[in-house]
Structures are given as structure tokens and as C-alpha cells.
Amino acid sequence: MLTVLLLLWPVAAALLLHFFKGRAARVPALGAALVEFALAAYAALTFNANNSGQFSFNLNWIPSAGIHFAVGMDGLSLLLVLLTAVLVPVILLSAFRRNFENESVFYALVLFMQTGLVGVFTAQDAFLFYFMWEVALIPIYFLAGVWGGVNRARVTFKFFLYTIIGSLFMLAGFVYLYFQTGPAADGLSAHNSALASFYALNLPAETQVWLFWLIFAAFAVKMPIFPFHTWQPDTYTEAPAPATMLLSGIMLKMGIYGCMRWLLPVVPMGVDYWQNLILILAIIGIIYGAIIAIRQQDVKRLIAYSSLSHVGLMIAGVFSLTQMGLQGAAIQMLAHGVNVVGMFFIADAIESRTGTRNIADLGGLTRKAPVLTVCFLVLLLGTVALPLTNGFVGEFLLLAGVYQFNAWMGAVAGVTIILGAVYLLRMFQRVMLGPDSSFTETFTDLTGSELALLVPLIVLVFWIGLFPNTFLHLSEGSVLNILNEVVKR
Amino acid sequence: MNSIILLSVLGLGNLFLGFRRSNRLLLPVMMLILGLVLTVNFIDWNEGAQPFFNGMLTIDNFSVAFTGIVLLTALVLVPFSQKYVLDGESNLAEYYSLLLFSLVGAIMLVSYNHLLMLFLGIEILSVAMYVLAGSDKRNLRSNEAALKYFLMGAFFTGILLFGMALVYGATGTFVLSEISFAVQNPVNASLTPMLYIGMLLMLIGIGFKVSAAPFHFWTPDVYEGTPTFFAAFMSTVVKTAGFAAFLKLLVQAFPAANAQGIWLPTLTAMCVLTLLIGNVGAVAQTSIKRMLAYSSISHAGYLMIALVAYNGQLEGASANGILFYSLAYSVATVAAFGVVKLVADARQREDYNGLNGLAKTNPLLAFSLTVSMLSLAGIPLTGGFFGKFFVFSAAVENGYIGLVVFAVLMSMVSIYYYLRPIIAMYMRDTDATTESPVPVSTFQAGALLLLAALTVLLGVLPGLVAGVL
């Protein structure tokens, strides 16, 4: 029941937000997001880490087709629901600084999207999963398209087209799988679409080999993995900062989560067949993203390419099919979410003060804004994976997992840490240190509310870095279950 | 049967109201009539099959359900005729009565049991449409549309009639069940080619009415010329009734394997062609009305998938798929035409740029058109998604995977043109012709909200309608 509440509350709040016009919507929107956070926190506190599926709810949704509104959380779902619940209030707060047109609609869309995200992370039925997957897409299309930059129409159209085409392939795959299942438990329909029935399917290897691509297409676009990534830097750059944070902080995790929950255990032989190819693509993405990031002049684009590089490592970890790789992906999803949202927030803070995102135009911010510098440095070092920060735990596990699968691949993937340090520290040096530029003369430090937004992120950077077990033990059971499903056949 | 009687009587009564020359009275009366008939229609629900006129018509759940859709479509469409009311259109009572009479034709199409009734239904529906297509008398395009539709329509009616005559010649009967029997047990094998030709000619005749390719060519021109209000009626009511009639014909008259061997490949080829022409044609359009016309062709293609994936019964996946799809499609299409009409009336533009910045001037219109476009594109959270889902899964279940793959590819194409109005409304700024708000009456706002709510309701709780047959 708690899961249903987590799903219904944001959408109800989004509808209620209609009664608040413009700026008056700020406080209720934030309030709603904080209530959602409280619900998620309550779920985390009462969660029994030794059990799988909890807070389950199952309702016959389309009886004639055996489709159920089935939701529930295991450790992995819980981690991502928590991430969503933490980041959405932060993202809403970050939007307060701007003066958007139709603010209430903007916040309502963010809350609406939260329902879709929580739905993706908790769905136990293939059609509910697909449904929620698209529910999350529609608001972000409008968030990026209506409030975005100059090229918003073209860029968001490309984004929408890429993702929807990916999704349609996934739907086709699910429909195929659906017709392979047996009757629903209540016997009302010939087939059913429950996650468990998909796991129980025993498809021949040849089928799984092509089925893999149908399902993987949607995840590949969303993450995005090289070469399906071309929408990503443009969209991240053109979208308004809060939408970029939603995209990079949470939405990207839908793809990785999808792989772990809906790909590996459903078509294990297909995964086995394509494992090397996906790992190579992921590693190409790591290196390619990092090298392009080095050349970027635009702060937002740089972070976008760095995100591409980091997600490559997560994909590699997942497809290493090792416990360490999957655990690393689980924790890195949290760490990356926290870091990338913080980095985009600071990039936005700099842009809103100076009016430029161009690295060459900036410089000497340290003297004007010491607090901002410290916050930026912490998040940046977290991204670079300095020991004791959140990034380290994840990257270590991921690299160990990839290394376990193939030492060479592990070695090449490891270059990401070096390259990451190169482009991020270079950016830090040119933006924060050095001589003042004409753009930064009147630069002011973070305000109280901005700091209030960054503090929880910084606390999380150290919390995940110092006590990773708080989170790792939550996902351990789920990861072992997933791997069990994979090796069973 | 209640609905046929009521519609005929009240339609006549409505004509007399025209003598009063009080247009303001007509609109509420019209909505009252449709609301009443819609309610009365459901008295027959689950009453079993009731034959009328010596079994020439049968009222069963199938016909009640489809009658419900056409009546509901008409009911939510009527508020958009308000401009005629305000402009003091002198023939309004006649227009409304023609709509009511044409609904009688639609109901006959969904409940016929005898080819004569099929023919009568098509003619009652079409003759009214020929007149209404030309109702904008001073507009050259409207005249052209009416003439084109009438000539083509008369020609294809002839083909349909010829087909019926050949089928009668080969089987000696007009009753669906007897035709089915005669097809399976031919008395004289030398007549079989005649039967098949007759069947194919009938297929062509109905294919024209539902604008299936290659008999679709009239659609864009006629829709463009026809006053938007009546074009909306054409693309929803005629199509819904036409597909119900199509399914009845195939299921009840030609289910035999030898007949199926002829019409199934024909229908599959028509389906592929319709999907291709509809979707590719829509991409190239600059006028929204023409885009909606091509979109209407493409939806005929999706509905034909359900015909192809037919399972030999009037109940089950195919019928349910057509029912759900027609409802979702009608609801979304009425909203789309409604908004296009309101915008065109106020701004005198029917191209995409005429919608620029509509989200700023009229958030309700923009929202409503967005929901309807997403539904037509088949995006989840809207009825259109489950419509496609049910139709496609019926086809996959019967092994038509290639056809479904093609349809999915085509719906990827459709996203391109369905997103264009949304981009114009939300992401482009207003210009000189588009900066003033479009006037919307309470009736129209109510109808648009109801349509959007229905679309979302169908998209969230499809179980309400899916599987009723």
C-alpha cells in the first residue's frame, strides 16, 4: 500500500497545484515533494533488508488481458525511489531561483514525472512498467520543450523521437514475451504480463538473441549508450537546468535499472550472446565521452559528456554480470545522481549570475564565492571518485566487476578515472581559479537557500563515501536474486 | 431499436423547430435529444439478440455498444457547431436533422442482418453526408467537396450494389447467415467465381466508405472542403459504423475458409497500403485539416489490422479491439477537429503556424489538442495507446507479426506529424495573426474537458470498455 501512496501522492499533488497560480505554487510544490520524501524515508526505515519484494500491491487492471497493477519494492527499487525522493525537492528548489512563465505548471509536471519515475522503479508487471516508462517521458518533453533554450523545439523533438522509438521496440518485445506466458492466476485470461511469469519463461537461445535488442533498445537510448547517445548533449544543454537535472540525475537511471530488472533475468542467454559487444560499446562510450568532454567550452556540455562517460562505466558494470559490478552500478546510480545534480546546479548558479556558460569567459570565482567553491570542489571530487567520497565506492566496485570479467576491459575502463580528473580539474581551474574576467566582477556567493539545497547533497557525498554499507546492504539481496535468475539457465 | 425510432421521430420534430427560426433553442434541444437517445440505447444492453423486421436487423450487445459510440461522438461534437448558431445560419434545423437521420443509418450499419439493410444504412448515412459536405454554399471548396464526394460515393455505391447482386446470384439470399451457409455448401460450383467477385466488390464498396487505400483518394480533398464540423462527423461516425459493418460482413457472411482465402490477402494488402499512404501522406501536409484527413486514412489501416486478425466470432479480441479503438479514435478526433475549427474560425488559418503560441492565449485548447494528438499517436496514458495495444495484440495472437511490425514502424512515422501541432502550440511564439485569444464558449470548453477526461480515462482504466463484448 505504501508503494501505491508513493505513486499516487505526486500525481494528486500535481493536480492540486492547479489551484495555485504562478509563484504561489512554490511552497505547496516543495511541500508535496517533502511529503513524498517522508513517505520514502518511512519505507526505508521499515524495510527489511533480508526480504525481497515488500510493500507490494496487486490489483487487476485490465482483467480481459491479464494485466495487473502490480507494484512492490525490493532493495534496488527502494534505493532508486529514495534517490528520486531526495532529488525532486532539490530540483524543485533549484527552480525557485528562476522566473519561469507558468511556474505552477512547471512544478506540476515535475511532480507528475515523479509518479512515472517511482512507477518505473516499482512496477512488477511488464505493461505497467512500459506505461510508467512513457508517463515519465511526456512531462520531461514539455519541461524541456516549453522552458528550454533557443533550439528547444528541434532538440526536444529529436529526444522524443529517439526515446519513443526505443520504447516501441521494447513494447514489441514485451508483447512477444506476453504471448509466451501462461494464463493469469485468476484464470480470466490466456496470458499474463507479471514480472515473475517473464522470469519463469524458458525461451530458446535463438529467440533470446533477437529479443535482447528489442528490449535493450529502449534502455540503450535512455541511458544513453554509445552510439545511441546523440540526443543527449543537445538535450542536456537546451533544457532548463531543473529538467537537465531530472534527465541526468534520475531518468538516466531508468535505463540501467531496466537492464538489471527487465533485461538480464528475462533474456539471460541473449545477454550472454551480446555481452562482449555491449561491454565494448560501453567502454567506447567511456573513453569517447571523456575525450570530447576535455574539448568542451560550455560548462553544461562538459558535464553532459562527463555524464556519458560515467554512465558507460555503469553499463559495463551491469554487463560484467558479477556481483561486484551490479552492486557497483546500484551504488553508483545513487552517487552519480547526487553528483550530477549538484554539478548542474552549480553550473546553473554560475550561468544565472554571469550570463555565460563559456569556460573561457569565466575565472577567479574562488575569491568572490568561497562557499560555492568549496561545494563545487566536493561534488567535483565525488565525481572524480576520490576515496572517501561517494564516487569512489561505486567506481571501485564497477571496475573490480569489469576486471573480474575481463582484465583488459577493466584496465581500459579504468582510464575513465584519469580522464575524469583531467577534464573536471581543468574546468575547475579555469572557472574558479585564475584571473577575474569581465563577466565575474560582480559575482556573489551562494545564498542561504542555495546552500540549503547543496548541503543535503554534500552530506550524501560523504555518507555514501564513508558508510557505503548503509546502501549496499539494501541492494545486496536484489542483486543476488537477479544474478540467480541469470545463472539459473 | 429504441434508438432508431427515437432518432427518426425526434429528427422530424427537430425539423419543425426550424420554423421558429430560433437557433439558440436548437443547440440545447439537439444535445438533449442525443443525450436521451444515448441513455435509451443502453436499455437493450444484455437483453440478448432481438430480431426486427423479420430478422433484417438484430439488436444485440455488439450493435448497442457501437451505437453508443456513434451517439456519444455526435453528442460531444454538437457543441462545436455553435458558430452556426451565433451566425444565425438559417438552415440549422435541417443540418441537425440530417445529422440525426444519418445516425439512423449508422445504427442500421451496426445491426444489419440482411444485405438490404446494409445498403440502406450506407445510403442513409451517405446521402446526408453529401448534402452536409456542401453546406457551406458560398465556398467553392465546399461545393467541390460535395460534388466530388457525391460522384465518387454514387459510383462506389453502385459497385457495392453490384457486389450484392452477384452474391445474391451465387447464393440466392441476402441474409448473412444464409450466405455463410451457401458459401460453405455451394449448390452449383460454377457460381463460385461470381460469389468471390461479388464479395470483393462489396469489400471495395465498404472500403471506400471507411477511406481505406486504394479507395481513399477522395478523403483529403473532401475533408478539406467540407465544413470542419461535418468533416469531424464524417471521420468519426462514418468510420466507426463502417468498420462495425465490415466486421459483421466478414464474420457472419464470409467466415468460410475458401472465402477467407480470397478476402484475407486482399484485406491485408489494403491494410498495408492504407497504413503506408495514410502515414506518409500526413507527413507532407501543411494544413492541419488535410493532416487529419490523412491521419483518418491511417487509422482505417490500424482498424483493418483488427479485421485481418479476426477470430471468426462477433465477440472476442477483434470486435473488442475495433470497439475500443473506434471509441478512443472518435473521442480524440472530435477534440482535434473541434480545436481546429475554433482556431480556424477565429484566426482564419488552417496551417500549423496558425496554432503558434496557442498555449499562451488558450491553455485549455492547447491542452485538449495535445491530449488528442498524443492519443492519436498512441502514447500511453491516453486511450489511443490501449486501442493500438488491443488491436496489435489481437494480430500477434493470430500470428500476423510482420503486419504488426509494419504498423509499429508506421506509428513511429505518425509521431512526427502528431507532434507538430504540439510544437507549434507550446514551443513557438505568437505572431500578429495569432496573438489574440480564440473565443471558446462554456459548452465547447465543457465538451473539450470531457473529451480530454475520457481520453485519459480510457488510457488509465481501459478495463472499463475493453472486453465488454
PDB file of N, CA, C and O in Angstrom, chain B residues 279-322:
ATOM      1  N   ASN B 279       0.010   7.369 -43.375  1.00  0.00           N
ATOM      2  CA  ASN B 279       1.057   7.949 -42.537  1.00  0.00           C
ATOM      3  C   ASN B 279       2.059   8.773 -43.329  1.00  0.00           C
ATOM      4  O   ASN B 279       2.454   9.852 -42.905  1.00  0.00           O
ATOM      5  N   VAL B 280       2.467   8.252 -44.465  1.00  0.00           N
ATOM      6  CA  VAL B 280       3.442   9.004 -45.254  1.00  0.00           C
ATOM      7  C   VAL B 280       2.802  10.257 -45.827  1.00  0.00           C
ATOM      8  O   VAL B 280       3.397  11.334 -45.856  1.00  0.00           O
ATOM      9  N   GLY B 281       1.535  10.120 -46.240  1.00  0.00           N
ATOM     10  CA  GLY B 281       0.840  11.282 -46.775  1.00  0.00           C
ATOM     11  C   GLY B 281       0.684  12.378 -45.736  1.00  0.00           C
ATOM     12  O   GLY B 281       0.826  13.567 -46.049  1.00  0.00           O
ATOM     13  N   ALA B 282       0.413  12.004 -44.523  1.00  0.00           N
ATOM     14  CA  ALA B 282       0.186  13.012 -43.478  1.00  0.00           C
ATOM     15  C   ALA B 282       1.442  13.831 -43.206  1.00  0.00           C
ATOM     16  O   ALA B 282       1.362  15.004 -42.850  1.00  0.00           O
ATOM     17  N   VAL B 283       2.597  13.200 -43.373  1.00  0.00           N
ATOM     18  CA  VAL B 283       3.850  13.905 -43.072  1.00  0.00           C
ATOM     19  C   VAL B 283       4.003  15.144 -43.954  1.00  0.00           C
ATOM     20  O   VAL B 283       4.482  16.186 -43.512  1.00  0.00           O
ATOM     21  N   ALA B 284       3.534  15.027 -45.203  1.00  0.00           N
ATOM     22  CA  ALA B 284       3.808  16.087 -46.173  1.00  0.00           C
ATOM     23  C   ALA B 284       2.834  17.254 -46.084  1.00  0.00           C
ATOM     24  O   ALA B 284       3.005  18.232 -46.796  1.00  0.00           O
ATOM     25  N   GLN B 285       1.810  17.173 -45.251  1.00  0.00           N
ATOM     26  CA  GLN B 285       0.768  18.198 -45.274  1.00  0.00           C
ATOM     27  C   GLN B 285       1.163  19.462 -44.516  1.00  0.00           C
ATOM     28  O   GLN B 285       1.901  19.398 -43.536  1.00  0.00           O
ATOM     29  N   THR B 286       0.644  20.603 -44.975  1.00  0.00           N
ATOM     30  CA  THR B 286       0.839  21.834 -44.217  1.00  0.00           C
ATOM     31  C   THR B 286      -0.459  22.287 -43.569  1.00  0.00           C
ATOM     32  O   THR B 286      -0.432  23.073 -42.634  1.00  0.00           O
ATOM     33  N   SER B 287      -1.591  21.818 -44.097  1.00  0.00           N
ATOM     34  CA  SER B 287      -2.872  22.166 -43.485  1.00  0.00           C
ATOM     35  C   SER B 287      -3.233  21.100 -42.459  1.00  0.00           C
ATOM     36  O   SER B 287      -3.103  19.903 -42.727  1.00  0.00           O
ATOM     37  N   ILE B 288      -3.672  21.555 -41.279  1.00  0.00           N
ATOM     38  CA  ILE B 288      -3.988  20.572 -40.235  1.00  0.00           C
ATOM     39  C   ILE B 288      -5.180  19.724 -40.637  1.00  0.00           C
ATOM     40  O   ILE B 288      -5.235  18.536 -40.334  1.00  0.00           O
ATOM     41  N   LYS B 289      -6.131  20.337 -41.337  1.00  0.00           N
ATOM     42  CA  LYS B 289      -7.293  19.553 -41.742  1.00  0.00           C
ATOM     43  C   LYS B 289      -6.896  18.435 -42.696  1.00  0.00           C
ATOM     44  O   LYS B 289      -7.390  17.321 -42.599  1.00  0.00           O
ATOM     45  N   ARG B 290      -6.000  18.731 -43.609  1.00  0.00           N
ATOM     46  CA  ARG B 290      -5.533  17.676 -44.520  1.00  0.00           C
ATOM     47  C   ARG B 290      -4.736  16.625 -43.747  1.00  0.00           C
ATOM     48  O   ARG B 290      -4.828  15.431 -44.028  1.00  0.00           O
ATOM     49  N   MET B 291      -3.932  17.107 -42.777  1.00  0.00           N
ATOM     50  CA  MET B 291      -3.201  16.135 -41.955  1.00  0.00           C
ATOM     51  C   MET B 291      -4.183  15.211 -41.247  1.00  0.00           C
ATOM     52  O   MET B 291      -4.000  13.988 -41.218  1.00  0.00           O
ATOM     53  N   LEU B 292      -5.260  15.786 -40.695  1.00  0.00           N
ATOM     54  CA  LEU B 292      -6.240  14.950 -40.002  1.00  0.00           C
ATOM     55  C   LEU B 292      -6.934  14.002 -40.977  1.00  0.00           C
ATOM     56  O   LEU B 292      -7.290  12.881 -40.607  1.00  0.00           O
ATOM     57  N   ALA B 293      -7.096  14.448 -42.225  1.00  0.00           N
ATOM     58  CA  ALA B 293      -7.693  13.562 -43.217  1.00  0.00           C
ATOM     59  C   ALA B 293      -6.786  12.360 -43.467  1.00  0.00           C
ATOM     60  O   ALA B 293      -7.239  11.208 -43.457  1.00  0.00           O
ATOM     61  N   TYR B 294      -5.494  12.622 -43.670  1.00  0.00           N
ATOM     62  CA  TYR B 294      -4.561  11.500 -43.867  1.00  0.00           C
ATOM     63  C   TYR B 294      -4.475  10.658 -42.610  1.00  0.00           C
ATOM     64  O   TYR B 294      -4.351   9.432 -42.671  1.00  0.00           O
ATOM     65  N   SER B 295      -4.509  11.313 -41.456  1.00  0.00           N
ATOM     66  CA  SER B 295      -4.462  10.565 -40.208  1.00  0.00           C
ATOM     67  C   SER B 295      -5.675   9.645 -40.122  1.00  0.00           C
ATOM     68  O   SER B 295      -5.574   8.504 -39.662  1.00  0.00           O
ATOM     69  N   SER B 296      -6.814  10.145 -40.614  1.00  0.00           N
ATOM     70  CA  SER B 296      -8.011   9.308 -40.589  1.00  0.00           C
ATOM     71  C   SER B 296      -7.841   8.100 -41.507  1.00  0.00           C
ATOM     72  O   SER B 296      -8.291   6.997 -41.184  1.00  0.00           O
ATOM     73  N   ILE B 297      -7.156   8.290 -42.633  1.00  0.00           N
ATOM     74  CA  ILE B 297      -6.846   7.138 -43.501  1.00  0.00           C
ATOM     75  C   ILE B 297      -5.976   6.148 -42.749  1.00  0.00           C
ATOM     76  O   ILE B 297      -6.220   4.938 -42.736  1.00  0.00           O
ATOM     77  N   SER B 298      -4.941   6.682 -42.068  1.00  0.00           N
ATOM     78  CA  SER B 298      -4.014   5.770 -41.396  1.00  0.00           C
ATOM     79  C   SER B 298      -4.728   4.986 -40.301  1.00  0.00           C
ATOM     80  O   SER B 298      -4.460   3.806 -40.101  1.00  0.00           O
ATOM     81  N   HIS B 299      -5.678   5.636 -39.608  1.00  0.00           N
ATOM     82  CA  HIS B 299      -6.384   4.896 -38.557  1.00  0.00           C
ATOM     83  C   HIS B 299      -7.290   3.826 -39.142  1.00  0.00           C
ATOM     84  O   HIS B 299      -7.517   2.800 -38.492  1.00  0.00           O
ATOM     85  N   ALA B 300      -7.792   4.061 -40.358  1.00  0.00           N
ATOM     86  CA  ALA B 300      -8.520   2.979 -41.026  1.00  0.00           C
ATOM     87  C   ALA B 300      -7.589   1.785 -41.178  1.00  0.00           C
ATOM     88  O   ALA B 300      -8.002   0.629 -41.016  1.00  0.00           O
ATOM     89  N   GLY B 301      -6.316   2.063 -41.461  1.00  0.00           N
ATOM     90  CA  GLY B 301      -5.341   0.976 -41.587  1.00  0.00           C
ATOM     91  C   GLY B 301      -5.179   0.199 -40.289  1.00  0.00           C
ATOM     92  O   GLY B 301      -5.173  -1.030 -40.292  1.00  0.00           O
ATOM     93  N   TYR B 302      -5.058   0.925 -39.171  1.00  0.00           N
ATOM     94  CA  TYR B 302      -4.907   0.205 -37.897  1.00  0.00           C
ATOM     95  C   TYR B 302      -6.153  -0.630 -37.602  1.00  0.00           C
ATOM     96  O   TYR B 302      -6.057  -1.752 -37.092  1.00  0.00           O
ATOM     97  N   LEU B 303      -7.332  -0.049 -37.912  1.00  0.00           N
ATOM     98  CA  LEU B 303      -8.557  -0.802 -37.643  1.00  0.00           C
ATOM     99  C   LEU B 303      -8.641  -2.044 -38.520  1.00  0.00           C
ATOM    100  O   LEU B 303      -9.164  -3.074 -38.098  1.00  0.00           O
ATOM    101  N   MET B 304      -8.094  -1.934 -39.738  1.00  0.00           N
ATOM    102  CA  MET B 304      -8.140  -3.103 -40.617  1.00  0.00           C
ATOM    103  C   MET B 304      -7.272  -4.235 -40.091  1.00  0.00           C
ATOM    104  O   MET B 304      -7.534  -5.408 -40.383  1.00  0.00           O
ATOM    105  N   ILE B 305      -6.262  -3.891 -39.293  1.00  0.00           N
ATOM    106  CA  ILE B 305      -5.474  -4.968 -38.679  1.00  0.00           C
ATOM    107  C   ILE B 305      -6.379  -5.851 -37.833  1.00  0.00           C
ATOM    108  O   ILE B 305      -6.263  -7.075 -37.829  1.00  0.00           O
ATOM    109  N   ALA B 306      -7.312  -5.197 -37.117  1.00  0.00           N
ATOM    110  CA  ALA B 306      -8.239  -5.984 -36.294  1.00  0.00           C
ATOM    111  C   ALA B 306      -9.116  -6.863 -37.164  1.00  0.00           C
ATOM    112  O   ALA B 306      -9.471  -7.975 -36.763  1.00  0.00           O
ATOM    113  N   LEU B 307      -9.488  -6.383 -38.358  1.00  0.00           N
ATOM    114  CA  LEU B 307     -10.283  -7.223 -39.255  1.00  0.00           C
ATOM    115  C   LEU B 307      -9.471  -8.427 -39.714  1.00  0.00           C
ATOM    116  O   LEU B 307      -9.963  -9.554 -39.766  1.00  0.00           O
ATOM    117  N   VAL B 308      -8.211  -8.138 -40.054  1.00  0.00           N
ATOM    118  CA  VAL B 308      -7.349  -9.220 -40.536  1.00  0.00           C
ATOM    119  C   VAL B 308      -7.159 -10.271 -39.444  1.00  0.00           C
ATOM    120  O   VAL B 308      -7.165 -11.473 -39.696  1.00  0.00           O
ATOM    121  N   ALA B 309      -7.025  -9.784 -38.209  1.00  0.00           N
ATOM    122  CA  ALA B 309      -6.763 -10.702 -37.088  1.00  0.00           C
ATOM    123  C   ALA B 309      -8.056 -11.269 -36.538  1.00  0.00           C
ATOM    124  O   ALA B 309      -8.174 -11.550 -35.364  1.00  0.00           O
ATOM    125  N   TYR B 310      -9.015 -11.456 -37.362  1.00  0.00           N
ATOM    126  CA  TYR B 310     -10.364 -11.824 -36.944  1.00  0.00           C
ATOM    127  C   TYR B 310     -10.379 -13.282 -36.512  1.00  0.00           C
ATOM    128  O   TYR B 310      -9.620 -14.101 -37.006  1.00  0.00           O
ATOM    129  N   ASN B 311     -11.229 -13.573 -35.527  1.00  0.00           N
ATOM    130  CA  ASN B 311     -11.206 -14.933 -34.985  1.00  0.00           C
ATOM    131  C   ASN B 311     -12.499 -15.686 -35.222  1.00  0.00           C
ATOM    132  O   ASN B 311     -12.796 -16.651 -34.548  1.00  0.00           O
ATOM    133  N   GLY B 312     -13.308 -15.202 -36.185  1.00  0.00           N
ATOM    134  CA  GLY B 312     -14.485 -15.964 -36.549  1.00  0.00           C
ATOM    135  C   GLY B 312     -15.705 -15.736 -35.683  1.00  0.00           C
ATOM    136  O   GLY B 312     -16.723 -16.380 -35.875  1.00  0.00           O
ATOM    137  N   GLN B 313     -15.610 -14.820 -34.714  1.00  0.00           N
ATOM    138  CA  GLN B 313     -16.773 -14.551 -33.878  1.00  0.00           C
ATOM    139  C   GLN B 313     -17.017 -13.065 -33.804  1.00  0.00           C
ATOM    140  O   GLN B 313     -16.106 -12.275 -33.973  1.00  0.00           O
ATOM    141  N   LEU B 314     -18.253 -12.722 -33.517  1.00  0.00           N
ATOM    142  CA  LEU B 314     -18.567 -11.316 -33.350  1.00  0.00           C
ATOM    143  C   LEU B 314     -18.184 -10.847 -31.957  1.00  0.00           C
ATOM    144  O   LEU B 314     -18.170  -9.660 -31.670  1.00  0.00           O
ATOM    145  N   GLU B 315     -17.871 -11.783 -31.069  1.00  0.00           N
ATOM    146  CA  GLU B 315     -17.336 -11.396 -29.772  1.00  0.00           C
ATOM    147  C   GLU B 315     -15.856 -11.747 -29.790  1.00  0.00           C
ATOM    148  O   GLU B 315     -15.424 -12.545 -30.597  1.00  0.00           O
ATOM    149  N   GLY B 316     -15.101 -11.145 -28.886  1.00  0.00           N
ATOM    150  CA  GLY B 316     -13.706 -11.538 -28.780  1.00  0.00           C
ATOM    151  C   GLY B 316     -12.766 -10.432 -29.188  1.00  0.00           C
ATOM    152  O   GLY B 316     -13.156  -9.274 -29.361  1.00  0.00           O
ATOM    153  N   ALA B 317     -11.509 -10.820 -29.375  1.00  0.00           N
ATOM    154  CA  ALA B 317     -10.423  -9.851 -29.485  1.00  0.00           C
ATOM    155  C   ALA B 317     -10.643  -8.830 -30.604  1.00  0.00           C
ATOM    156  O   ALA B 317     -10.476  -7.632 -30.399  1.00  0.00           O
ATOM    157  N   SER B 318     -11.062  -9.293 -31.798  1.00  0.00           N
ATOM    158  CA  SER B 318     -11.197  -8.372 -32.922  1.00  0.00           C
ATOM    159  C   SER B 318     -12.274  -7.337 -32.669  1.00  0.00           C
ATOM    160  O   SER B 318     -12.067  -6.137 -32.806  1.00  0.00           O
ATOM    161  N   ALA B 319     -13.455  -7.827 -32.285  1.00  0.00           N
ATOM    162  CA  ALA B 319     -14.571  -6.909 -32.067  1.00  0.00           C
ATOM    163  C   ALA B 319     -14.246  -5.946 -30.936  1.00  0.00           C
ATOM    164  O   ALA B 319     -14.476  -4.735 -31.044  1.00  0.00           O
ATOM    165  N   ASN B 320     -13.692  -6.480 -29.868  1.00  0.00           N
ATOM    166  CA  ASN B 320     -13.319  -5.603 -28.761  1.00  0.00           C
ATOM    167  C   ASN B 320     -12.261  -4.596 -29.168  1.00  0.00           C
ATOM    168  O   ASN B 320     -12.300  -3.443 -28.761  1.00  0.00           O
ATOM    169  N   GLY B 321     -11.323  -5.064 -29.976  1.00  0.00           N
ATOM    170  CA  GLY B 321     -10.278  -4.162 -30.456  1.00  0.00           C
ATOM    171  C   GLY B 321     -10.885  -3.033 -31.276  1.00  0.00           C
ATOM    172  O   GLY B 321     -10.573  -1.868 -31.072  1.00  0.00           O
ATOM    173  N   ILE B 322     -11.774  -3.383 -32.206  1.00  0.00           N
ATOM    174  CA  ILE B 322     -12.396  -2.347 -33.043  1.00  0.00           C
ATOM    175  C   ILE B 322     -13.231  -1.409 -32.183  1.00  0.00           C
ATOM    176  O   ILE B 322     -13.201  -0.191 -32.340  1.00  0.00           O
TER     177      ILE B 322
END
